[in-house]
Amino acid sequence: MIRKSILTVLVTLAAALPVMAQSGTFESQIKAPRDSSTIRLFDEEIIDTVIVRKNFNLNNYSTIGIEGGAIMNSVIFNPPRSTKFMTSFPAISIMFTHYQKMFGYMPYFGYQIGLSHSYQGFKFKKDTYIDGQTTAKWQFTELPFMAMMHYDTETLKLMANLGIFGGYRYDIHREGPYVDESIQNSFRDFDYQLDYGFTGGVGVALVFEPFEFHIQGRVRYSLGSLYRPNYLSEYYYRFAYPFDIIITAGVHIQLGRRTGKTSRDIKQAAYDAVYNANIPSNDNYPSQSR
């Protein structure tokens, strides 16, 4: 009986050994499964040190917008006169702006051109007048053209511009104790109505695609005098150059994609995929002999 029991145990062990050898481990060596709640792919301290940067690629694009605001008018006289700023409004402009990368990778430049309606004028301090007038104001239509520098983030734009302008004065109104009624609302023969000069300023814009809300401050300095310098005497010259500060705010709408892939980029990628793909040559295929 004992021999029979021992023989049964030996036969059982002999049958189990191949199975254990094939699996390469014994049941006692198998580790218990780990609690998944204790598993962390990344340590929290490591995660806190990871900085995720979003790619911000500014395209060449354009905007068109309308702006409105107020003007502070003055005139620089030579010989000098005691003047003070007078406030006029409204100043209304339609502006086209194009933002262009320089050399294809410096997205800080552009230009701005527009059509503006505003005012020019002057106001003398007490007991000061010229040709009987103490105050004069006229409407002014202007064509500014300015080169621009700008810096962009996702929702903010900083701008600075400088350029030239040409304009036309009309619809004048003069006031003063000794103003001749015949010229109170009209130009004299020696008055200049065409004007030109320098203009420039700074601004900031809030960007909410596809709209941009601009606030700008601009200075306008005329190189065209208000009248012919020698209208009184060939030996006594007088000059008067308007100087204006213009504050405006307005809404611009984007005429293209400011960031991301443009339609041109997508078309170019499709073209490259079709026509510039690496097509294997016949040398890569084995020749067949007949």
PDB file of C-alpha atoms in Angstrom:
ATOM      1  CA  MET A   1       0.000   0.000   0.000  1.00  0.00           C
ATOM      2  CA  ILE A   2       2.794   2.435   0.927  1.00  0.00           C
ATOM      3  CA  ARG A   3       4.678   1.599  -2.229  1.00  0.00           C
ATOM      4  CA  LYS A   4       1.539   2.212  -4.269  1.00  0.00           C
ATOM      5  CA  SER A   5       1.044   5.662  -2.676  1.00  0.00           C
ATOM      6  CA  ILE A   6       4.656   6.668  -3.273  1.00  0.00           C
ATOM      7  CA  LEU A   7       4.395   5.537  -6.875  1.00  0.00           C
ATOM      8  CA  THR A   8       1.240   7.651  -7.374  1.00  0.00           C
ATOM      9  CA  VAL A   9       2.985  10.790  -6.044  1.00  0.00           C
ATOM     10  CA  LEU A  10       6.013  10.240  -8.279  1.00  0.00           C
ATOM     11  CA  VAL A  11       3.818   9.787 -11.362  1.00  0.00           C
ATOM     12  CA  THR A  12       1.936  13.023 -10.531  1.00  0.00           C
ATOM     13  CA  LEU A  13       5.160  15.031 -10.133  1.00  0.00           C
ATOM     14  CA  ALA A  14       6.554  13.646 -13.345  1.00  0.00           C
ATOM     15  CA  ALA A  15       3.451  14.811 -15.220  1.00  0.00           C
ATOM     16  CA  ALA A  16       3.538  18.326 -13.684  1.00  0.00           C
ATOM     17  CA  LEU A  17       7.227  19.088 -14.285  1.00  0.00           C
ATOM     18  CA  PRO A  18       6.968  19.653 -18.084  1.00  0.00           C
ATOM     19  CA  VAL A  19       4.090  22.121 -17.629  1.00  0.00           C
ATOM     20  CA  MET A  20       5.996  24.082 -14.991  1.00  0.00           C
ATOM     21  CA  ALA A  21       9.126  24.124 -17.110  1.00  0.00           C
ATOM     22  CA  GLN A  22       7.196  25.381 -20.163  1.00  0.00           C
ATOM     23  CA  SER A  23       5.656  28.333 -18.292  1.00  0.00           C
ATOM     24  CA  GLY A  24       9.098  29.199 -16.852  1.00  0.00           C
ATOM     25  CA  THR A  25       7.769  29.964 -13.379  1.00  0.00           C
ATOM     26  CA  PHE A  26       6.035  28.428 -10.449  1.00  0.00           C
ATOM     27  CA  GLU A  27       2.781  29.652  -9.110  1.00  0.00           C
ATOM     28  CA  SER A  28       4.480  30.722  -5.913  1.00  0.00           C
ATOM     29  CA  GLN A  29       6.709  33.098  -7.935  1.00  0.00           C
ATOM     30  CA  ILE A  30       3.829  34.969  -9.645  1.00  0.00           C
ATOM     31  CA  LYS A  31       3.373  38.420  -8.114  1.00  0.00           C
ATOM     32  CA  ALA A  32      -0.032  39.610  -7.077  1.00  0.00           C
ATOM     33  CA  PRO A  33      -1.583  42.296  -9.373  1.00  0.00           C
ATOM     34  CA  ARG A  34      -0.816  45.906  -8.372  1.00  0.00           C
ATOM     35  CA  ASP A  35      -3.573  48.207  -7.236  1.00  0.00           C
ATOM     36  CA  SER A  36      -4.218  50.538 -10.216  1.00  0.00           C
ATOM     37  CA  SER A  37      -5.071  53.434  -7.885  1.00  0.00           C
ATOM     38  CA  THR A  38      -1.445  53.515  -6.744  1.00  0.00           C
ATOM     39  CA  ILE A  39      -0.029  53.715 -10.300  1.00  0.00           C
ATOM     40  CA  ARG A  40       1.120  57.212 -11.471  1.00  0.00           C
ATOM     41  CA  LEU A  41       2.428  57.669 -14.966  1.00  0.00           C
ATOM     42  CA  PHE A  42       4.270  60.873 -14.025  1.00  0.00           C
ATOM     43  CA  ASP A  43       5.224  62.273 -10.688  1.00  0.00           C
ATOM     44  CA  GLU A  44       3.363  65.489  -9.819  1.00  0.00           C
ATOM     45  CA  GLU A  45       6.618  67.338  -9.214  1.00  0.00           C
ATOM     46  CA  ILE A  46       7.755  66.442 -12.732  1.00  0.00           C
ATOM     47  CA  ILE A  47       4.438  67.540 -14.239  1.00  0.00           C
ATOM     48  CA  ASP A  48       4.752  70.939 -12.525  1.00  0.00           C
ATOM     49  CA  THR A  49       8.078  71.524 -14.288  1.00  0.00           C
ATOM     50  CA  VAL A  50       6.724  70.798 -17.788  1.00  0.00           C
ATOM     51  CA  ILE A  51       6.082  73.966 -19.850  1.00  0.00           C
ATOM     52  CA  VAL A  52       3.661  73.547 -22.757  1.00  0.00           C
ATOM     53  CA  ARG A  53       4.208  76.196 -25.441  1.00  0.00           C
ATOM     54  CA  LYS A  54       1.554  76.890 -28.046  1.00  0.00           C
ATOM     55  CA  ASN A  55       2.922  77.648 -31.494  1.00  0.00           C
ATOM     56  CA  PHE A  56       2.006  81.248 -32.502  1.00  0.00           C
ATOM     57  CA  ASN A  57       2.729  81.858 -36.168  1.00  0.00           C
ATOM     58  CA  LEU A  58       1.616  85.254 -37.526  1.00  0.00           C
ATOM     59  CA  ASN A  59       0.666  85.374 -41.210  1.00  0.00           C
ATOM     60  CA  ASN A  60       0.747  88.201 -43.723  1.00  0.00           C
ATOM     61  CA  TYR A  61      -2.804  89.575 -43.605  1.00  0.00           C
ATOM     62  CA  SER A  62      -4.877  92.745 -44.041  1.00  0.00           C
ATOM     63  CA  THR A  63      -7.680  94.557 -42.231  1.00  0.00           C
ATOM     64  CA  ILE A  64     -10.169  97.273 -43.098  1.00  0.00           C
ATOM     65  CA  GLY A  65     -11.915  99.321 -40.479  1.00  0.00           C
ATOM     66  CA  ILE A  66     -13.643 102.515 -39.455  1.00  0.00           C
ATOM     67  CA  GLU A  67     -12.429 104.796 -36.663  1.00  0.00           C
ATOM     68  CA  GLY A  68     -13.865 107.831 -34.925  1.00  0.00           C
ATOM     69  CA  GLY A  69     -12.686 110.288 -32.315  1.00  0.00           C
ATOM     70  CA  ALA A  70     -11.741 113.869 -31.532  1.00  0.00           C
ATOM     71  CA  ILE A  71      -9.019 116.353 -32.552  1.00  0.00           C
ATOM     72  CA  MET A  72      -7.043 118.935 -30.603  1.00  0.00           C
ATOM     73  CA  ASN A  73      -6.230 121.742 -33.051  1.00  0.00           C
ATOM     74  CA  SER A  74      -3.552 124.398 -32.951  1.00  0.00           C
ATOM     75  CA  VAL A  75      -1.378 126.391 -35.353  1.00  0.00           C
ATOM     76  CA  ILE A  76       2.318 127.248 -35.060  1.00  0.00           C
ATOM     77  CA  PHE A  77       2.792 130.866 -36.181  1.00  0.00           C
ATOM     78  CA  ASN A  78       5.961 132.597 -37.263  1.00  0.00           C
ATOM     79  CA  PRO A  79       6.282 135.333 -35.995  1.00  0.00           C
ATOM     80  CA  PRO A  80       4.920 133.634 -32.860  1.00  0.00           C
ATOM     81  CA  ARG A  81       1.369 134.150 -31.637  1.00  0.00           C
ATOM     82  CA  SER A  82      -0.172 133.134 -28.325  1.00  0.00           C
ATOM     83  CA  THR A  83      -2.447 130.227 -29.188  1.00  0.00           C
ATOM     84  CA  LYS A  84      -4.130 127.432 -27.268  1.00  0.00           C
ATOM     85  CA  PHE A  85      -5.574 124.088 -28.275  1.00  0.00           C
ATOM     86  CA  MET A  86      -9.197 123.888 -29.317  1.00  0.00           C
ATOM     87  CA  THR A  87     -11.153 120.618 -29.421  1.00  0.00           C
ATOM     88  CA  SER A  88     -13.022 119.563 -32.547  1.00  0.00           C
ATOM     89  CA  PHE A  89     -15.039 116.467 -33.401  1.00  0.00           C
ATOM     90  CA  PRO A  90     -15.762 114.161 -35.002  1.00  0.00           C
ATOM     91  CA  ALA A  91     -12.702 112.754 -36.720  1.00  0.00           C
ATOM     92  CA  ILE A  92     -13.788 109.861 -38.946  1.00  0.00           C
ATOM     93  CA  SER A  93     -11.482 107.561 -40.915  1.00  0.00           C
ATOM     94  CA  ILE A  94     -11.679 104.502 -43.129  1.00  0.00           C
ATOM     95  CA  MET A  95      -8.339 102.711 -42.849  1.00  0.00           C
ATOM     96  CA  PHE A  96      -6.797  99.814 -44.767  1.00  0.00           C
ATOM     97  CA  THR A  97      -3.893  98.106 -42.996  1.00  0.00           C
ATOM     98  CA  HIS A  98      -1.590  95.398 -44.328  1.00  0.00           C
ATOM     99  CA  TYR A  99       0.752  93.428 -42.064  1.00  0.00           C
ATOM    100  CA  GLN A 100       3.723  92.029 -43.954  1.00  0.00           C
ATOM    101  CA  LYS A 101       6.698  89.938 -42.836  1.00  0.00           C
ATOM    102  CA  MET A 102      10.077  91.347 -43.800  1.00  0.00           C
ATOM    103  CA  PHE A 103      12.316  88.822 -45.572  1.00  0.00           C
ATOM    104  CA  GLY A 104       9.560  86.267 -45.064  1.00  0.00           C
ATOM    105  CA  TYR A 105      10.139  85.680 -41.343  1.00  0.00           C
ATOM    106  CA  MET A 106      10.111  89.022 -39.407  1.00  0.00           C
ATOM    107  CA  PRO A 107       6.399  89.670 -38.629  1.00  0.00           C
ATOM    108  CA  TYR A 108       6.831  93.206 -37.261  1.00  0.00           C
ATOM    109  CA  PHE A 109       6.114  95.465 -40.232  1.00  0.00           C
ATOM    110  CA  GLY A 110       3.294  96.768 -42.383  1.00  0.00           C
ATOM    111  CA  TYR A 111       1.668  99.876 -43.782  1.00  0.00           C
ATOM    112  CA  GLN A 112      -1.566 101.798 -43.367  1.00  0.00           C
ATOM    113  CA  ILE A 113      -3.469 103.972 -45.827  1.00  0.00           C
ATOM    114  CA  GLY A 114      -6.825 105.631 -45.450  1.00  0.00           C
ATOM    115  CA  LEU A 115      -9.320 108.414 -46.048  1.00  0.00           C
ATOM    116  CA  SER A 116     -10.036 110.759 -43.139  1.00  0.00           C
ATOM    117  CA  HIS A 117     -12.381 113.636 -42.427  1.00  0.00           C
ATOM    118  CA  SER A 118     -11.492 115.972 -39.586  1.00  0.00           C
ATOM    119  CA  TYR A 119     -10.827 119.629 -38.778  1.00  0.00           C
ATOM    120  CA  GLN A 120      -7.989 122.119 -38.624  1.00  0.00           C
ATOM    121  CA  GLY A 121      -8.026 125.429 -36.816  1.00  0.00           C
ATOM    122  CA  PHE A 122      -6.654 127.730 -34.161  1.00  0.00           C
ATOM    123  CA  LYS A 123      -7.751 129.803 -31.206  1.00  0.00           C
ATOM    124  CA  PHE A 124      -5.825 132.768 -29.838  1.00  0.00           C
ATOM    125  CA  LYS A 125      -5.450 133.587 -26.204  1.00  0.00           C
ATOM    126  CA  LYS A 126      -7.053 136.744 -24.812  1.00  0.00           C
ATOM    127  CA  ASP A 127      -6.308 140.062 -26.566  1.00  0.00           C
ATOM    128  CA  THR A 128      -4.574 138.307 -29.498  1.00  0.00           C
ATOM    129  CA  TYR A 129      -5.860 138.284 -33.067  1.00  0.00           C
ATOM    130  CA  ILE A 130      -4.663 138.268 -36.669  1.00  0.00           C
ATOM    131  CA  ASP A 131      -6.500 139.921 -39.563  1.00  0.00           C
ATOM    132  CA  GLY A 132      -9.320 140.614 -37.127  1.00  0.00           C
ATOM    133  CA  GLN A 133      -9.921 136.953 -36.240  1.00  0.00           C
ATOM    134  CA  THR A 134      -9.421 135.260 -32.873  1.00  0.00           C
ATOM    135  CA  THR A 135     -10.697 131.818 -33.943  1.00  0.00           C
ATOM    136  CA  ALA A 136     -10.780 129.967 -37.242  1.00  0.00           C
ATOM    137  CA  LYS A 137     -11.856 126.438 -38.099  1.00  0.00           C
ATOM    138  CA  TRP A 138     -12.212 124.598 -41.364  1.00  0.00           C
ATOM    139  CA  GLN A 139     -13.074 121.064 -42.397  1.00  0.00           C
ATOM    140  CA  PHE A 140     -10.231 118.943 -43.675  1.00  0.00           C
ATOM    141  CA  THR A 141     -10.125 115.825 -45.863  1.00  0.00           C
ATOM    142  CA  GLU A 142      -6.916 113.837 -45.587  1.00  0.00           C
ATOM    143  CA  LEU A 143      -5.157 110.891 -47.256  1.00  0.00           C
ATOM    144  CA  PRO A 144      -2.573 109.476 -44.807  1.00  0.00           C
ATOM    145  CA  PHE A 145       0.013 106.844 -45.728  1.00  0.00           C
ATOM    146  CA  MET A 146       2.130 105.418 -42.901  1.00  0.00           C
ATOM    147  CA  ALA A 147       4.736 102.713 -42.470  1.00  0.00           C
ATOM    148  CA  MET A 148       4.068 100.588 -39.412  1.00  0.00           C
ATOM    149  CA  MET A 149       5.870  98.517 -36.819  1.00  0.00           C
ATOM    150  CA  HIS A 150       3.847  96.175 -34.615  1.00  0.00           C
ATOM    151  CA  TYR A 151       4.220  93.445 -32.013  1.00  0.00           C
ATOM    152  CA  ASP A 152       1.549  90.765 -31.622  1.00  0.00           C
ATOM    153  CA  THR A 153       0.397  88.255 -29.062  1.00  0.00           C
ATOM    154  CA  GLU A 154      -2.685  86.055 -29.360  1.00  0.00           C
ATOM    155  CA  THR A 155      -5.079  88.785 -28.162  1.00  0.00           C
ATOM    156  CA  LEU A 156      -3.011  91.992 -28.121  1.00  0.00           C
ATOM    157  CA  LYS A 157      -1.262  94.165 -30.714  1.00  0.00           C
ATOM    158  CA  LEU A 158       1.056  97.131 -30.088  1.00  0.00           C
ATOM    159  CA  MET A 159       1.557  99.556 -32.995  1.00  0.00           C
ATOM    160  CA  ALA A 160       3.714 102.519 -33.995  1.00  0.00           C
ATOM    161  CA  ASN A 161       3.494 104.282 -37.356  1.00  0.00           C
ATOM    162  CA  LEU A 162       5.086 107.181 -39.220  1.00  0.00           C
ATOM    163  CA  GLY A 163       4.383 108.615 -42.638  1.00  0.00           C
ATOM    164  CA  ILE A 164       3.040 111.454 -44.743  1.00  0.00           C
ATOM    165  CA  PHE A 165      -0.330 112.900 -45.652  1.00  0.00           C
ATOM    166  CA  GLY A 166      -1.965 115.101 -48.241  1.00  0.00           C
ATOM    167  CA  GLY A 167      -5.193 116.973 -47.704  1.00  0.00           C
ATOM    168  CA  TYR A 168      -7.632 119.698 -48.678  1.00  0.00           C
ATOM    169  CA  ARG A 169      -9.159 122.470 -46.526  1.00  0.00           C
ATOM    170  CA  TYR A 170     -12.742 123.656 -47.107  1.00  0.00           C
ATOM    171  CA  ASP A 171     -15.802 125.149 -45.404  1.00  0.00           C
ATOM    172  CA  ILE A 172     -13.983 127.711 -43.267  1.00  0.00           C
ATOM    173  CA  HIS A 173     -15.529 129.691 -40.417  1.00  0.00           C
ATOM    174  CA  ARG A 174     -13.806 132.704 -38.812  1.00  0.00           C
ATOM    175  CA  GLU A 175     -14.711 134.515 -35.585  1.00  0.00           C
ATOM    176  CA  GLY A 176     -13.429 137.733 -34.047  1.00  0.00           C
ATOM    177  CA  PRO A 177     -14.348 141.333 -33.260  1.00  0.00           C
ATOM    178  CA  TYR A 178     -12.877 142.725 -36.481  1.00  0.00           C
ATOM    179  CA  VAL A 179     -13.552 139.968 -39.020  1.00  0.00           C
ATOM    180  CA  ASP A 180     -14.895 141.246 -42.323  1.00  0.00           C
ATOM    181  CA  GLU A 181     -18.249 139.586 -43.015  1.00  0.00           C
ATOM    182  CA  SER A 182     -17.226 138.968 -46.630  1.00  0.00           C
ATOM    183  CA  ILE A 183     -14.533 136.495 -45.547  1.00  0.00           C
ATOM    184  CA  GLN A 184     -16.222 135.080 -42.436  1.00  0.00           C
ATOM    185  CA  ASN A 185     -17.161 131.864 -44.282  1.00  0.00           C
ATOM    186  CA  SER A 186     -14.948 131.995 -47.343  1.00  0.00           C
ATOM    187  CA  PHE A 187     -11.305 131.738 -48.351  1.00  0.00           C
ATOM    188  CA  ARG A 188      -9.242 134.704 -49.522  1.00  0.00           C
ATOM    189  CA  ASP A 189      -7.174 134.725 -52.703  1.00  0.00           C
ATOM    190  CA  PHE A 190      -3.937 134.194 -50.801  1.00  0.00           C
ATOM    191  CA  ASP A 191      -5.245 131.392 -48.559  1.00  0.00           C
ATOM    192  CA  TYR A 192      -3.903 127.902 -49.273  1.00  0.00           C
ATOM    193  CA  GLN A 193      -6.413 125.077 -49.293  1.00  0.00           C
ATOM    194  CA  LEU A 194      -4.069 122.240 -50.248  1.00  0.00           C
ATOM    195  CA  ASP A 195      -1.997 120.824 -47.412  1.00  0.00           C
ATOM    196  CA  TYR A 196       0.673 118.171 -46.837  1.00  0.00           C
ATOM    197  CA  GLY A 197       3.041 117.102 -44.086  1.00  0.00           C
ATOM    198  CA  PHE A 198       4.102 114.407 -41.638  1.00  0.00           C
ATOM    199  CA  THR A 199       1.932 112.214 -39.467  1.00  0.00           C
ATOM    200  CA  GLY A 200       2.495 109.356 -37.036  1.00  0.00           C
ATOM    201  CA  GLY A 201       1.577 107.910 -33.676  1.00  0.00           C
ATOM    202  CA  VAL A 202       1.094 104.866 -31.492  1.00  0.00           C
ATOM    203  CA  GLY A 203      -1.770 102.522 -30.748  1.00  0.00           C
ATOM    204  CA  VAL A 204      -2.983  99.326 -29.163  1.00  0.00           C
ATOM    205  CA  ALA A 205      -5.484  96.733 -30.380  1.00  0.00           C
ATOM    206  CA  LEU A 206      -7.450  93.942 -28.743  1.00  0.00           C
ATOM    207  CA  VAL A 207      -7.870  90.970 -31.078  1.00  0.00           C
ATOM    208  CA  PHE A 208     -10.941  88.726 -31.080  1.00  0.00           C
ATOM    209  CA  GLU A 209     -10.863  86.843 -34.377  1.00  0.00           C
ATOM    210  CA  PRO A 210     -11.883  88.063 -36.892  1.00  0.00           C
ATOM    211  CA  PHE A 211     -12.292  91.535 -35.304  1.00  0.00           C
ATOM    212  CA  GLU A 212      -9.719  93.937 -33.912  1.00  0.00           C
ATOM    213  CA  PHE A 213     -10.565  96.897 -31.640  1.00  0.00           C
ATOM    214  CA  HIS A 214      -8.027  99.696 -32.164  1.00  0.00           C
ATOM    215  CA  ILE A 215      -7.242 102.747 -30.024  1.00  0.00           C
ATOM    216  CA  GLN A 216      -4.739 105.139 -31.607  1.00  0.00           C
ATOM    217  CA  GLY A 217      -3.169 108.508 -30.924  1.00  0.00           C
ATOM    218  CA  ARG A 218      -1.737 110.377 -33.908  1.00  0.00           C
ATOM    219  CA  VAL A 219       0.074 113.674 -34.463  1.00  0.00           C
ATOM    220  CA  ARG A 220      -0.329 115.619 -37.723  1.00  0.00           C
ATOM    221  CA  TYR A 221       2.149 118.388 -38.562  1.00  0.00           C
ATOM    222  CA  SER A 222       1.532 120.426 -41.696  1.00  0.00           C
ATOM    223  CA  LEU A 223       4.261 121.680 -43.994  1.00  0.00           C
ATOM    224  CA  GLY A 224       1.758 123.721 -45.979  1.00  0.00           C
ATOM    225  CA  SER A 225       1.140 127.206 -44.584  1.00  0.00           C
ATOM    226  CA  LEU A 226      -2.384 128.553 -44.197  1.00  0.00           C
ATOM    227  CA  TYR A 227      -1.668 131.434 -46.530  1.00  0.00           C
ATOM    228  CA  ARG A 228       0.911 132.866 -48.917  1.00  0.00           C
ATOM    229  CA  PRO A 229       3.761 134.067 -46.693  1.00  0.00           C
ATOM    230  CA  ASN A 230       4.209 137.438 -48.418  1.00  0.00           C
ATOM    231  CA  TYR A 231       0.563 138.388 -48.773  1.00  0.00           C
ATOM    232  CA  LEU A 232       1.110 141.548 -46.680  1.00  0.00           C
ATOM    233  CA  SER A 233       4.538 142.595 -47.940  1.00  0.00           C
ATOM    234  CA  GLU A 234       7.333 141.303 -50.111  1.00  0.00           C
ATOM    235  CA  TYR A 235       9.680 142.098 -47.239  1.00  0.00           C
ATOM    236  CA  TYR A 236       7.609 140.831 -44.318  1.00  0.00           C
ATOM    237  CA  TYR A 237       6.855 137.110 -44.369  1.00  0.00           C
ATOM    238  CA  ARG A 238       4.384 135.341 -42.094  1.00  0.00           C
ATOM    239  CA  PHE A 239       3.856 131.584 -41.771  1.00  0.00           C
ATOM    240  CA  ALA A 240       1.188 129.442 -40.091  1.00  0.00           C
ATOM    241  CA  TYR A 241       1.503 125.641 -39.875  1.00  0.00           C
ATOM    242  CA  PRO A 242      -1.377 123.585 -38.423  1.00  0.00           C
ATOM    243  CA  PHE A 243      -0.501 121.105 -35.682  1.00  0.00           C
ATOM    244  CA  ASP A 244      -3.117 118.547 -34.592  1.00  0.00           C
ATOM    245  CA  ILE A 245      -3.422 115.682 -32.110  1.00  0.00           C
ATOM    246  CA  ILE A 246      -5.998 113.055 -33.115  1.00  0.00           C
ATOM    247  CA  ILE A 247      -7.380 110.391 -30.753  1.00  0.00           C
ATOM    248  CA  THR A 248      -9.520 107.649 -32.338  1.00  0.00           C
ATOM    249  CA  ALA A 249     -11.053 104.263 -31.561  1.00  0.00           C
ATOM    250  CA  GLY A 250     -12.539 101.834 -34.030  1.00  0.00           C
ATOM    251  CA  VAL A 251     -13.252  98.336 -35.260  1.00  0.00           C
ATOM    252  CA  HIS A 252     -11.226  96.547 -37.960  1.00  0.00           C
ATOM    253  CA  ILE A 253     -12.185  93.287 -39.637  1.00  0.00           C
ATOM    254  CA  GLN A 254      -9.550  90.837 -40.823  1.00  0.00           C
ATOM    255  CA  LEU A 255      -9.475  90.088 -44.551  1.00  0.00           C
ATOM    256  CA  GLY A 256      -7.455  86.891 -44.135  1.00  0.00           C
ATOM    257  CA  ARG A 257      -6.266  84.405 -41.538  1.00  0.00           C
ATOM    258  CA  ARG A 258      -4.109  86.105 -38.916  1.00  0.00           C
ATOM    259  CA  THR A 259      -2.630  82.843 -37.654  1.00  0.00           C
ATOM    260  CA  GLY A 260      -2.544  79.199 -38.710  1.00  0.00           C
ATOM    261  CA  LYS A 261      -2.595  77.744 -42.187  1.00  0.00           C
ATOM    262  CA  THR A 262      -4.008  79.909 -44.933  1.00  0.00           C
ATOM    263  CA  SER A 263      -5.777  78.703 -48.078  1.00  0.00           C
ATOM    264  CA  ARG A 264      -2.548  79.300 -49.953  1.00  0.00           C
ATOM    265  CA  ASP A 265      -0.634  77.088 -47.506  1.00  0.00           C
ATOM    266  CA  ILE A 266      -3.184  74.271 -47.892  1.00  0.00           C
ATOM    267  CA  LYS A 267      -3.068  74.496 -51.697  1.00  0.00           C
ATOM    268  CA  GLN A 268       0.733  74.469 -51.650  1.00  0.00           C
ATOM    269  CA  ALA A 269       0.770  71.411 -49.370  1.00  0.00           C
ATOM    270  CA  ALA A 270      -1.626  69.604 -51.716  1.00  0.00           C
ATOM    271  CA  TYR A 271       0.515  70.558 -54.717  1.00  0.00           C
ATOM    272  CA  ASP A 272       3.667  69.285 -53.030  1.00  0.00           C
ATOM    273  CA  ALA A 273       1.950  66.046 -52.081  1.00  0.00           C
ATOM    274  CA  VAL A 274       0.967  65.385 -55.698  1.00  0.00           C
ATOM    275  CA  TYR A 275       3.840  66.762 -57.761  1.00  0.00           C
ATOM    276  CA  ASN A 276       6.798  66.751 -55.376  1.00  0.00           C
ATOM    277  CA  ALA A 277       6.299  63.271 -53.891  1.00  0.00           C
ATOM    278  CA  ASN A 278       9.275  60.889 -53.873  1.00  0.00           C
ATOM    279  CA  ILE A 279       8.269  58.578 -56.718  1.00  0.00           C
ATOM    280  CA  PRO A 280      10.613  55.591 -56.932  1.00  0.00           C
ATOM    281  CA  SER A 281      12.596  55.364 -60.152  1.00  0.00           C
ATOM    282  CA  ASN A 282      12.756  52.322 -62.445  1.00  0.00           C
ATOM    283  CA  ASP A 283      16.183  51.494 -61.013  1.00  0.00           C
ATOM    284  CA  ASN A 284      14.472  50.407 -57.791  1.00  0.00           C
ATOM    285  CA  TYR A 285      12.600  47.644 -59.551  1.00  0.00           C
ATOM    286  CA  PRO A 286      14.286  44.362 -60.671  1.00  0.00           C
ATOM    287  CA  SER A 287      14.679  44.053 -64.416  1.00  0.00           C
ATOM    288  CA  GLN A 288      12.872  41.244 -66.144  1.00  0.00           C
ATOM    289  CA  SER A 289      14.656  39.326 -68.814  1.00  0.00           C
ATOM    290  CA  ARG A 290      12.774  37.650 -71.556  1.00  0.00           C
TER     291      ARG A 290
END
